[in-house]
Amino acid sequence: MKLIKSTAVLFTLLSMAACSSSEDTTTEENEVPEVGTDVPAVYSKIYGASSITSDGTYITIKTSGTPEYKSVYYPTTNALYEDFSGTTYGGYTFRKNPNTISSFEFTFKIPLNPVVATNHRATSLGAIGVSLNGVPFFNQYAGPNEQPLTDEFQSFDKYWGHPTANGMFHYHIEPLYLTTVKADKSALLGFLLDGFPVYGPEENGADVTGLDMYHGHSHATADYPDGIYHYHVTNSAPYINGNGFYGTPGTVSQ
Ligand SMILES: [Zn+2]
Ligand SMILES: [Zn+2]
């Protein structure tokens, strides 16, 4: 029995390997996520998730954290690798960092009914939220002690993402693929760990203004006709989140 079982596992592994080397992985990434029946419709916009479920208190979102589009940061052997040169965010001449994209097993647990926190917890380094394609959002710092992103700008790929040394691809700023290819500048882009949604840099055709210290404000949106607090990405610091989470954050593991 044991032998049969391990043969089956081996076969599965082999077919997976064959699949990823012979097929364009975009097909895999574009598969519709498994969405629980009790999950509010807005979460199915997270098209990069493999599954989205609810326990009535938290929404659990599983993603690999890898972008579905071509990037200079995929290993050159990957079908999604594409060379890139020229300028990137801020007019910097692109300089590739030495890292390549790896796949993770992210589990984001975010409150189903986000509420404002009494004490606004600071964001930490690493994933602070999830964007619609499953790639994590990071905060406005490049490292400990609030080190600014300045030296990182030049390493953002053509859609303004880059990987960490262990291959974790992420966005510190506007996820340009979502705001220019997949949707537009005023679209829903994802959620921070406190469950509040993140929107693009524009509203009614103009750059959004008047955000609070957490980088958001409250009003009705297409996804939340009754109104909700939401963050907006902007083109200057702090980009996604200001001085900590507006609500009480859930958890993320990878
Ligand atoms: Zn970074
Ligand atoms: Zn708004």
XYZ file of C-alpha atoms and ligand atoms in Angstrom:
256
model
C 0.000 0.000 0.000
C 2.709 2.360 1.015
C 4.545 1.833 -2.266
C 1.396 2.512 -4.306
C 0.773 5.674 -2.352
C 4.270 7.085 -2.841
C 4.170 6.153 -6.524
C 0.987 8.163 -6.841
C 2.632 11.121 -5.100
C 5.667 10.850 -7.331
C 3.441 10.717 -10.390
C 1.586 13.828 -9.202
C 4.862 15.649 -8.641
C 6.105 14.619 -12.056
C 2.956 15.785 -13.790
C 3.131 19.087 -11.915
C 6.723 19.550 -13.026
C 5.788 18.689 -16.600
C 2.899 21.096 -16.436
C 4.947 24.051 -15.248
C 7.750 23.517 -17.746
C 5.634 22.938 -20.839
C 2.728 25.325 -20.356
C 2.407 29.035 -20.023
C 1.838 29.491 -16.293
C -0.595 32.345 -16.922
C -3.209 29.653 -17.593
C -2.704 28.312 -14.107
C -2.794 31.754 -12.519
C -5.988 32.691 -14.302
C -7.943 29.791 -12.893
C -10.980 30.976 -11.011
C -10.365 30.775 -7.255
C -12.465 28.453 -5.133
C -14.808 30.857 -3.392
C -16.990 29.784 -0.463
C -20.738 30.383 -0.838
C -20.812 32.574 2.287
C -18.082 34.892 0.987
C -19.322 38.389 -0.006
C -19.020 38.972 -3.759
C -16.419 41.741 -3.456
C -13.746 39.232 -2.393
C -14.096 37.230 -5.605
C -12.355 40.187 -7.236
C -9.148 38.713 -5.760
C -8.647 36.745 -8.961
C -5.115 35.653 -8.045
C -6.300 33.632 -5.050
C -6.451 29.848 -5.109
C -9.193 29.856 -2.474
C -11.293 32.376 -0.565
C -13.354 31.181 2.406
C -15.183 32.642 5.373
C -15.729 31.377 8.917
C -18.156 34.195 9.639
C -15.490 36.263 11.395
C -12.515 36.175 9.041
C -12.088 35.887 5.291
C -9.216 33.517 4.510
C -7.420 34.164 1.228
C -4.755 31.800 -0.098
C -2.337 32.959 -2.789
C 1.097 32.084 -4.198
C 2.132 35.751 -4.264
C 3.434 35.490 -7.824
C 2.390 37.968 -10.534
C 0.438 36.538 -13.478
C 2.162 38.805 -15.991
C 5.641 38.789 -17.444
C 8.416 40.173 -15.263
C 12.162 40.601 -15.519
C 12.268 39.020 -12.053
C 11.072 35.572 -13.108
C 13.918 33.102 -13.602
C 15.039 33.339 -17.236
C 13.874 29.719 -17.723
C 10.295 30.630 -16.787
C 7.780 31.362 -19.570
C 6.857 34.556 -17.708
C 10.399 35.948 -17.852
C 10.720 39.088 -19.967
C 13.716 41.371 -20.246
C 13.226 44.958 -19.122
C 15.314 48.092 -19.438
C 14.611 51.775 -19.486
C 13.049 53.859 -16.768
C 10.869 52.872 -13.876
C 9.008 54.668 -11.080
C 10.226 58.205 -10.485
C 12.152 58.295 -13.761
C 14.925 56.125 -12.338
C 16.937 54.045 -14.771
C 15.966 50.460 -14.070
C 18.567 48.419 -12.205
C 17.628 44.835 -11.522
C 18.136 43.573 -7.989
C 19.804 40.132 -7.705
C 16.606 38.319 -6.642
C 14.134 36.138 -8.543
C 10.452 35.422 -7.957
C 9.526 32.397 -5.836
C 6.141 30.923 -5.074
C 4.803 31.097 -1.516
C 1.805 29.707 0.335
C 0.270 32.864 1.661
C -2.713 32.654 3.982
C -4.219 36.066 4.629
C -6.859 36.132 7.379
C -8.667 39.447 7.317
C -11.720 40.585 9.321
C -15.009 39.991 7.480
C -16.461 43.112 9.105
C -13.554 45.525 9.511
C -13.859 48.071 12.307
C -11.786 51.059 13.325
C -9.167 50.195 15.989
C -8.740 52.045 19.288
C -4.972 51.721 19.003
C -3.762 51.883 15.434
C -1.065 49.264 15.111
C 1.953 50.187 12.979
C 2.492 48.114 9.857
C 5.502 45.813 9.938
C 7.978 44.889 7.225
C 6.692 42.087 5.016
C 3.142 41.533 3.792
C 0.615 44.089 5.086
C -2.172 43.170 2.683
C -3.074 41.373 -0.521
C -3.687 42.786 -3.981
C -6.231 41.370 -6.423
C -3.650 39.279 -8.274
C -2.461 37.711 -5.013
C 0.806 39.654 -4.728
C 1.342 41.111 -1.222
C 1.413 44.804 -0.417
C 4.406 45.984 1.631
C 4.662 49.269 3.523
C 6.563 52.432 2.623
C 9.871 51.345 4.156
C 12.805 49.502 2.626
C 14.030 48.089 5.935
C 14.149 48.560 9.715
C 14.135 52.007 11.333
C 11.841 53.476 8.695
C 14.483 53.335 6.004
C 12.939 55.135 2.997
C 12.347 53.397 -0.327
C 14.560 55.765 -2.322
C 17.233 53.180 -3.154
C 14.565 50.632 -4.085
C 12.746 52.646 -6.742
C 15.302 51.810 -9.422
C 14.695 48.091 -8.895
C 10.937 48.197 -9.514
C 9.969 46.259 -12.639
C 7.784 47.692 -15.393
C 4.676 47.318 -13.244
C 6.442 48.592 -10.107
C 6.987 45.392 -8.166
C 10.163 43.599 -7.079
C 11.210 40.501 -5.084
C 12.945 40.271 -1.704
C 16.146 38.258 -1.265
C 14.019 35.148 -0.589
C 11.980 35.735 -3.746
C 8.866 37.307 -2.278
C 7.439 39.586 -4.953
C 5.628 42.658 -3.576
C 4.298 46.153 -4.159
C 5.306 49.111 -1.980
C 3.529 51.513 -4.290
C 0.807 51.561 -6.945
C 0.514 48.125 -8.609
C 0.719 49.486 -12.132
C -0.519 46.319 -13.836
C -3.786 46.530 -11.920
C -4.271 50.267 -12.482
C -3.333 50.329 -16.176
C -3.876 46.876 -17.702
C -6.291 44.893 -15.576
C -8.479 47.755 -14.384
C -8.025 51.502 -13.978
C -6.735 54.206 -11.649
C -9.888 54.313 -9.530
C -10.434 50.559 -9.178
C -10.375 48.353 -6.114
C -6.822 46.985 -5.883
C -6.924 44.746 -2.816
C -7.221 44.706 0.970
C -4.947 45.456 3.891
C -4.786 42.993 6.786
C -7.345 44.998 8.761
C -9.919 44.127 6.083
C -10.301 47.639 4.714
C -10.107 47.873 0.904
C -7.396 49.652 -1.085
C -8.289 51.753 -4.126
C -6.301 53.365 -6.930
C -4.898 56.903 -6.911
C -7.837 58.569 -8.667
C -11.452 59.294 -7.892
C -13.846 60.876 -10.403
C -10.959 61.316 -12.843
C -8.723 63.316 -10.486
C -5.947 62.446 -8.031
C -7.484 61.729 -4.663
C -6.833 64.322 -1.958
C -7.695 64.822 1.691
C -6.623 61.443 3.048
C -6.162 60.997 6.799
C -2.968 59.907 8.574
C -3.683 56.249 7.778
C -3.991 57.170 4.098
C -7.708 56.710 3.693
C -11.170 58.195 4.094
C -14.801 57.035 4.106
C -17.463 57.249 1.424
C -19.532 55.005 -0.820
C -17.703 53.122 -3.586
C -18.974 50.938 -6.421
C -18.162 47.866 -4.318
C -19.567 49.314 -1.089
C -22.655 51.400 -1.924
C -23.362 51.952 1.798
C -19.940 53.524 2.260
C -16.759 52.188 3.864
C -13.402 53.399 5.088
C -10.803 52.674 2.400
C -7.180 53.364 1.625
C -5.970 54.969 -1.588
C -2.574 54.459 -3.164
C -0.862 57.719 -4.094
C 2.177 58.550 -6.163
C 4.218 59.875 -3.236
C 5.039 58.612 0.266
C 3.485 56.874 2.101
C 1.983 55.378 -1.133
C -0.425 52.787 0.344
C -0.719 53.079 4.099
C 0.101 55.995 6.357
C 0.791 55.801 10.034
C -0.442 52.273 10.768
C -3.615 50.277 10.236
C -6.938 52.090 10.484
C -8.562 48.888 11.781
C -7.409 45.874 13.757
C -5.273 43.721 11.459
C -5.825 40.005 10.949
C -2.872 37.739 10.243
C -0.704 36.548 7.385
C 1.481 33.461 7.143
C 3.555 32.149 4.280
Zn 10.703 45.940 -1.502
Zn -12.021 57.283 -1.711
